[in-house]
Amino acid sequence: MERRDLVRIDLTGKTALVTGSTQGIGAAIATGLGRAGARVAVNGRSRESVDAALERLRGEVADAEFVAAPGDIATDAGTRQVLDAVPDVDVLVNNLGIFGARPALEIDDDEWRRYFEVNVLTAVRMTRGYLPRMREGGWGRVLNIASDSAFVVPAEMIHYGMSKTALLAVSRGFAKEAAGSGVTVNSVIAGPTHTGGVEDFVYELVDRDLSWERAQREFMRLHRPQSLIQRLIEPEEIANMVVYLASPLASATTGGAIRVDGGYVDSIVP
Ligand SMILES: NC(=O)c1ccc[n+]([C@@H]2O[C@H](COP(=O)([O-])OP(=O)(O)OC[C@H]3O[C@@H](n4cnc5c(N)ncnc54)[C@H](OP(=O)(O)O)[C@@H]3O)[C@@H](O)[C@H]2O)c1
């Protein structure tokens, strides 16, 4: 083995689907996989948002192949639309996730169901759709984007925390289903990340006159003191881990939950 082969991540010839990838962490993951050579299917609810994302992604990584896979995967029809657009994938990244604050006792049954359906069942449905062919082919990667909230369940987002804890169980279970097949299934536990809307959220809590750099440090010091990096995570940092786990280099990592949380979860494991 040549020295450079030890660290080279090459996904040439692989097709990846990233759910919820028109913006935020999903878009960063699509960019990272495209840079590594994969053909990447981009998903969002509308054709318009997907086309706008494709234009941005193609501008960022000119020599990568990005294709459209629009569809609301919280619905049966939207799921079918995506499966028809991209019938076969080697790498499935279940990134789609919704979150929002609501007092625990005010979360009604419909809202509990909605969090389960969007954050957990979409990943299950997509895995069910793609895992059999990956297994037949003897290679595949399924990555589920979880959150620190799976462990540090926020009092104001217990429905979200529940959904992300469930996703860890789903990952572990499907890794067993894929045992011995060459297909790996893992979760990536993202911590507080600098995505759209987060800057506004930060400036609601700290002095508006501070530069972004100072504002995020102040925000972390006051509101996220558990973070060991004391800054928000950039979406590309989550993407880097996903790209590695999606690659042949990560062939012995499965059934696990890998943290990119800036040390936010006060634990040595996982
Ligand atoms: N942001 C954080 O700090 C953070 C921290 C830990 C974990 N996470 C996790 O990381 C993941 C991504 O979070 P994010 O903040 O990057 O999300 P985001 O910015 O809110 O983006 C959500 C994406 O999902 C798409 N989408 C929403 N509903 C959909 C549906 N039913 N079907 C298909 N696509 C849909 C949206 O596209 P359209 O609008 O075009 O439909 C958009 O591309 C989530 O699982 C989240 O829980 C985030």
Short mmCIF file of C-alpha atoms and ligand atoms in Angstrom, two decimals:
data_model
loop_
_atom_site.label_atom_id
_atom_site.label_comp_id
_atom_site.label_asym_id
_atom_site.label_seq_id
_atom_site.Cartn_x
_atom_site.Cartn_y
_atom_site.Cartn_z
CA MET A 1 0.00 0.00 0.00
CA GLU A 2 1.36 3.39 -0.98
CA ARG A 3 1.66 5.93 1.76
CA ARG A 4 -0.83 8.37 0.24
CA ASP A 5 -3.48 5.60 0.00
CA LEU A 6 -3.71 5.50 3.76
CA VAL A 7 -5.60 8.76 4.03
CA ARG A 8 -7.13 9.28 0.62
CA ILE A 9 -10.92 9.42 0.62
CA ASP A 10 -12.22 8.55 -2.81
CA LEU A 11 -15.91 8.01 -3.50
CA THR A 12 -15.61 7.98 -7.27
CA GLY A 13 -18.24 5.67 -8.76
CA LYS A 14 -20.47 5.83 -5.68
CA THR A 15 -23.93 7.38 -5.60
CA ALA A 16 -25.06 9.13 -2.43
CA LEU A 17 -28.44 10.49 -1.33
CA VAL A 18 -28.58 13.12 1.39
CA THR A 19 -32.09 13.79 2.73
CA GLY A 20 -32.91 17.40 3.58
CA SER A 21 -29.88 18.74 1.74
CA THR A 22 -31.04 22.02 0.23
CA GLN A 23 -29.41 23.94 3.09
CA GLY A 24 -27.59 23.64 6.43
CA ILE A 25 -25.74 20.51 7.48
CA GLY A 26 -27.29 18.46 4.65
CA ALA A 27 -25.96 20.87 2.01
CA ALA A 28 -22.49 20.75 3.61
CA ILE A 29 -22.61 16.94 3.55
CA ALA A 30 -23.65 17.00 -0.13
CA THR A 31 -20.72 19.32 -0.86
CA GLY A 32 -18.27 17.10 1.02
CA LEU A 33 -19.44 13.91 -0.69
CA GLY A 34 -19.31 15.65 -4.08
CA ARG A 35 -15.76 16.85 -3.41
CA ALA A 36 -14.81 13.26 -2.57
CA GLY A 37 -16.00 12.19 -6.03
CA ALA A 38 -19.48 10.81 -5.34
CA ARG A 39 -22.50 11.48 -7.50
CA VAL A 40 -24.84 13.16 -5.01
CA ALA A 41 -28.64 13.26 -5.03
CA VAL A 42 -30.01 16.38 -3.33
CA ASN A 43 -33.35 16.25 -1.54
CA GLY A 44 -35.80 18.85 -0.29
CA ARG A 45 -39.56 19.21 -0.39
CA SER A 46 -39.90 21.19 -3.60
CA ARG A 47 -38.38 21.09 -7.06
CA GLU A 48 -37.64 24.82 -6.72
CA SER A 49 -35.62 24.54 -3.49
CA VAL A 50 -33.72 21.53 -4.88
CA ASP A 51 -32.92 23.34 -8.16
CA ALA A 52 -31.68 26.40 -6.25
CA ALA A 53 -29.48 24.14 -4.09
CA LEU A 54 -28.14 22.32 -7.14
CA GLU A 55 -27.08 25.62 -8.66
CA ARG A 56 -25.22 26.61 -5.47
CA LEU A 57 -23.58 23.19 -5.10
CA ARG A 58 -22.46 23.09 -8.74
CA GLY A 59 -20.97 26.55 -8.24
CA GLU A 60 -19.03 25.28 -5.22
CA VAL A 61 -17.79 21.98 -6.65
CA ALA A 62 -17.69 22.39 -10.41
CA ASP A 63 -16.47 18.91 -11.29
CA ALA A 64 -18.94 17.00 -9.10
CA GLU A 65 -22.21 15.47 -10.27
CA PHE A 66 -25.25 16.63 -8.28
CA VAL A 67 -28.69 15.35 -9.24
CA ALA A 68 -32.21 16.28 -8.13
CA ALA A 69 -34.25 14.06 -5.80
CA PRO A 70 -37.13 16.30 -4.72
CA GLY A 71 -39.89 14.93 -2.51
CA ASP A 72 -41.43 15.36 0.92
CA ILE A 73 -40.13 12.16 2.49
CA ALA A 74 -42.48 12.55 5.46
CA THR A 75 -45.18 11.36 3.02
CA ASP A 76 -45.58 8.09 1.13
CA ALA A 77 -45.91 9.87 -2.22
CA GLY A 78 -42.79 11.97 -1.63
CA THR A 79 -40.82 8.92 -0.55
CA ARG A 80 -41.86 7.09 -3.73
CA GLN A 81 -40.84 10.13 -5.78
CA VAL A 82 -37.33 10.03 -4.27
CA LEU A 83 -36.96 6.26 -4.62
CA ASP A 84 -38.01 6.55 -8.28
CA ALA A 85 -35.60 9.42 -8.97
CA VAL A 86 -32.67 7.56 -7.37
CA PRO A 87 -33.47 3.84 -7.28
CA ASP A 88 -30.01 2.76 -6.12
CA VAL A 89 -27.58 4.39 -3.74
CA ASP A 90 -24.32 3.28 -2.18
CA VAL A 91 -24.41 5.93 0.55
CA LEU A 92 -27.60 7.01 2.29
CA VAL A 93 -27.38 9.96 4.65
CA ASN A 94 -30.58 10.38 6.68
CA ASN A 95 -30.00 14.01 7.58
CA LEU A 96 -33.52 15.38 7.57
CA GLY A 97 -34.58 16.55 10.99
CA ILE A 98 -36.89 19.21 12.38
CA PHE A 99 -36.50 20.94 15.72
CA GLY A 100 -38.22 23.61 17.72
CA ALA A 101 -38.85 24.59 21.32
CA ARG A 102 -42.12 23.91 23.13
CA PRO A 103 -42.86 23.49 26.85
CA ALA A 104 -43.02 19.77 27.64
CA LEU A 105 -46.60 19.73 28.86
CA GLU A 106 -47.82 21.64 25.80
CA ILE A 107 -46.59 19.11 23.25
CA ASP A 108 -49.77 17.38 22.12
CA ASP A 109 -50.12 13.91 20.58
CA ASP A 110 -50.03 15.21 17.02
CA GLU A 111 -46.76 17.01 17.66
CA TRP A 112 -45.19 13.91 19.28
CA ARG A 113 -46.26 11.91 16.22
CA ARG A 114 -44.93 14.54 13.83
CA TYR A 115 -41.46 14.43 15.44
CA PHE A 116 -41.43 10.66 15.33
CA GLU A 117 -42.62 10.58 11.74
CA VAL A 118 -40.25 13.23 10.36
CA ASN A 119 -37.14 12.52 12.42
CA VAL A 120 -37.30 8.76 12.84
CA LEU A 121 -39.71 7.16 10.40
CA THR A 122 -38.25 8.93 7.34
CA ALA A 123 -34.85 7.38 8.16
CA VAL A 124 -36.44 3.96 8.69
CA ARG A 125 -38.37 4.21 5.43
CA MET A 126 -35.32 5.29 3.43
CA THR A 127 -33.19 2.56 5.00
CA ARG A 128 -35.85 -0.01 4.16
CA GLY A 129 -35.87 1.31 0.60
CA TYR A 130 -32.12 1.17 0.01
CA LEU A 131 -30.54 -1.34 2.38
CA PRO A 132 -31.61 -4.53 0.52
CA ARG A 133 -29.81 -3.50 -2.71
CA MET A 134 -26.72 -2.35 -0.79
CA ARG A 135 -26.62 -5.71 0.93
CA GLU A 136 -27.02 -7.60 -2.33
CA GLY A 137 -24.14 -5.59 -3.79
CA GLY A 138 -21.95 -6.30 -0.75
CA TRP A 139 -21.19 -2.66 0.03
CA GLY A 140 -23.06 0.32 1.43
CA ARG A 141 -23.18 3.05 4.02
CA VAL A 142 -26.13 4.33 6.02
CA LEU A 143 -25.53 7.37 8.18
CA ASN A 144 -28.13 8.87 10.50
CA ILE A 145 -27.63 12.42 11.73
CA ALA A 146 -28.44 12.47 15.43
CA SER A 147 -27.85 15.18 18.00
CA ASP A 148 -26.42 15.87 21.43
CA SER A 149 -30.11 16.23 22.38
CA ALA A 150 -30.33 12.43 22.21
CA PHE A 151 -28.29 12.38 25.44
CA VAL A 152 -28.71 15.84 26.92
CA VAL A 153 -32.48 15.98 26.40
CA PRO A 154 -33.40 19.69 26.47
CA ALA A 155 -36.33 20.49 28.78
CA GLU A 156 -37.85 22.63 26.03
CA MET A 157 -37.39 20.04 23.27
CA ILE A 158 -38.14 16.63 24.74
CA HIS A 159 -39.99 15.55 21.59
CA TYR A 160 -36.87 16.35 19.57
CA GLY A 161 -34.62 14.58 22.12
CA MET A 162 -36.89 11.53 22.00
CA SER A 163 -36.66 11.38 18.22
CA LYS A 164 -32.86 11.56 18.22
CA THR A 165 -32.50 8.93 20.97
CA ALA A 166 -34.79 6.71 18.91
CA LEU A 167 -32.59 7.29 15.86
CA LEU A 168 -29.60 5.88 17.76
CA ALA A 169 -31.58 2.70 18.45
CA VAL A 170 -32.68 2.51 14.83
CA SER A 171 -29.05 2.80 13.67
CA ARG A 172 -27.83 0.11 16.01
CA GLY A 173 -30.68 -2.20 15.00
CA PHE A 174 -30.18 -1.79 11.26
CA ALA A 175 -26.43 -2.31 11.70
CA LYS A 176 -27.34 -5.74 13.09
CA GLU A 177 -29.68 -6.34 10.17
CA ALA A 178 -26.73 -5.58 7.83
CA ALA A 179 -24.27 -7.72 9.77
CA GLY A 180 -21.64 -9.45 7.68
CA SER A 181 -22.81 -7.86 4.42
CA GLY A 182 -20.23 -5.14 3.85
CA VAL A 183 -22.86 -2.51 4.66
CA THR A 184 -22.24 -0.33 7.71
CA VAL A 185 -24.80 1.71 9.63
CA ASN A 186 -23.81 4.48 12.02
CA SER A 187 -25.11 7.64 13.67
CA VAL A 188 -23.26 10.93 13.73
CA ILE A 189 -24.04 12.97 16.81
CA ALA A 190 -23.91 16.61 15.83
CA GLY A 191 -23.55 19.29 18.49
CA PRO A 192 -24.60 22.97 18.35
CA THR A 193 -23.94 23.98 14.73
CA HIS A 194 -23.66 27.26 12.87
CA THR A 195 -26.56 26.85 10.42
CA GLY A 196 -28.98 29.41 8.98
CA GLY A 197 -31.00 31.17 11.61
CA VAL A 198 -28.53 30.39 14.37
CA GLU A 199 -26.87 33.81 14.16
CA ASP A 200 -30.24 35.52 14.72
CA PHE A 201 -30.89 33.16 17.61
CA VAL A 202 -27.47 33.98 19.14
CA TYR A 203 -28.03 37.74 18.76
CA GLU A 204 -31.36 37.41 20.55
CA LEU A 205 -29.40 36.26 23.60
CA VAL A 206 -26.23 38.40 23.55
CA ASP A 207 -25.28 42.03 22.87
CA ARG A 208 -26.20 42.87 19.25
CA ASP A 209 -23.16 45.15 18.85
CA LEU A 210 -20.66 42.29 19.25
CA SER A 211 -18.86 40.92 16.18
CA TRP A 212 -20.00 37.40 15.21
CA GLU A 213 -16.79 35.93 16.61
CA ARG A 214 -17.25 37.61 20.01
CA ALA A 215 -21.02 37.01 20.00
CA GLN A 216 -20.73 33.27 19.52
CA ARG A 217 -18.05 33.04 22.23
CA GLU A 218 -20.31 34.95 24.61
CA PHE A 219 -23.27 32.78 23.64
CA MET A 220 -21.28 29.60 24.27
CA ARG A 221 -19.91 30.85 27.60
CA LEU A 222 -23.35 31.81 28.91
CA HIS A 223 -25.67 29.30 27.25
CA ARG A 224 -23.56 26.30 26.17
CA PRO A 225 -20.85 26.13 28.88
CA GLN A 226 -20.57 22.34 28.43
CA SER A 227 -18.99 22.79 24.99
CA LEU A 228 -15.27 22.11 25.11
CA ILE A 229 -14.54 24.02 21.91
CA GLN A 230 -16.55 27.06 23.07
CA ARG A 231 -17.71 27.94 19.58
CA LEU A 232 -20.41 26.69 17.28
CA ILE A 233 -19.52 23.79 15.02
CA GLU A 234 -19.30 24.61 11.31
CA PRO A 235 -21.49 22.38 9.07
CA GLU A 236 -18.36 21.34 7.14
CA GLU A 237 -16.96 19.81 10.33
CA ILE A 238 -19.99 17.49 10.57
CA ALA A 239 -19.63 16.79 6.84
CA ASN A 240 -15.98 15.77 7.25
CA MET A 241 -16.95 12.97 9.63
CA VAL A 242 -19.81 11.86 7.39
CA VAL A 243 -17.52 11.73 4.34
CA TYR A 244 -15.00 9.64 6.26
CA LEU A 245 -17.68 7.23 7.55
CA ALA A 246 -19.11 6.99 4.02
CA SER A 247 -15.73 5.97 2.65
CA PRO A 248 -14.09 2.56 2.32
CA LEU A 249 -11.62 3.70 5.03
CA ALA A 250 -14.34 3.33 7.70
CA SER A 251 -15.06 -0.33 6.91
CA ALA A 252 -14.77 -1.54 10.52
CA THR A 253 -16.98 1.13 12.07
CA THR A 254 -20.60 0.03 12.32
CA GLY A 255 -23.44 0.05 14.81
CA GLY A 256 -21.88 3.05 16.48
CA ALA A 257 -22.66 6.63 17.36
CA ILE A 258 -19.80 8.99 16.58
CA ARG A 259 -19.69 12.44 18.09
CA VAL A 260 -18.93 15.69 16.31
CA ASP A 261 -20.23 17.74 19.19
CA GLY A 262 -17.27 19.86 20.25
CA GLY A 263 -17.15 17.84 23.46
CA TYR A 264 -20.63 19.06 24.40
CA VAL A 265 -21.86 15.74 25.81
CA ASP A 266 -20.05 15.27 29.12
CA SER A 267 -19.17 11.65 28.58
CA ILE A 268 -16.27 9.49 27.45
CA VAL A 269 -18.60 7.17 25.53
CA PRO A 270 -19.72 6.82 22.83
N1 LIG B 1 -28.40 22.83 13.44
C1 LIG B 1 -27.93 22.29 14.55
O1 LIG B 1 -27.36 22.96 15.43
C2 LIG B 1 -28.03 20.79 14.75
C3 LIG B 1 -27.44 20.22 15.89
C4 LIG B 1 -27.51 18.83 16.06
C5 LIG B 1 -28.15 18.04 15.11
N2 LIG B 1 -28.72 18.63 14.01
C6 LIG B 1 -29.39 17.75 13.05
O2 LIG B 1 -28.80 17.93 11.76
C7 LIG B 1 -29.78 17.73 10.74
C8 LIG B 1 -29.80 18.93 9.81
O3 LIG B 1 -30.12 20.09 10.55
P1 LIG B 1 -30.03 21.56 9.91
O4 LIG B 1 -30.03 22.53 11.04
O5 LIG B 1 -28.94 21.60 8.91
O6 LIG B 1 -31.46 21.62 9.17
P2 LIG B 1 -32.15 22.81 8.39
O7 LIG B 1 -31.17 23.91 8.13
O8 LIG B 1 -33.43 23.13 9.09
O9 LIG B 1 -32.47 22.12 6.99
C9 LIG B 1 -33.51 21.21 6.87
C10 LIG B 1 -33.46 20.59 5.48
O10 LIG B 1 -34.45 19.58 5.40
C11 LIG B 1 -35.29 19.82 4.27
N3 LIG B 1 -36.61 19.30 4.62
C12 LIG B 1 -37.41 19.69 5.65
N4 LIG B 1 -38.51 18.92 5.70
C13 LIG B 1 -38.38 17.99 4.70
C14 LIG B 1 -39.16 16.89 4.26
N5 LIG B 1 -40.31 16.57 4.86
N6 LIG B 1 -38.73 16.15 3.20
C15 LIG B 1 -37.55 16.44 2.60
N7 LIG B 1 -36.75 17.47 2.98
C16 LIG B 1 -37.17 18.24 4.00
C17 LIG B 1 -35.20 21.29 4.00
O11 LIG B 1 -35.37 21.51 2.63
P3 LIG B 1 -36.64 22.24 1.96
O12 LIG B 1 -36.97 23.44 2.81
O13 LIG B 1 -36.08 22.59 0.62
O14 LIG B 1 -37.73 21.21 1.93
C18 LIG B 1 -33.73 21.56 4.39
O15 LIG B 1 -32.88 21.24 3.30
C19 LIG B 1 -31.10 17.47 11.47
O16 LIG B 1 -31.33 16.09 11.59
C20 LIG B 1 -30.87 18.07 12.85
O17 LIG B 1 -31.68 17.47 13.83
C21 LIG B 1 -28.67 19.97 13.81
#
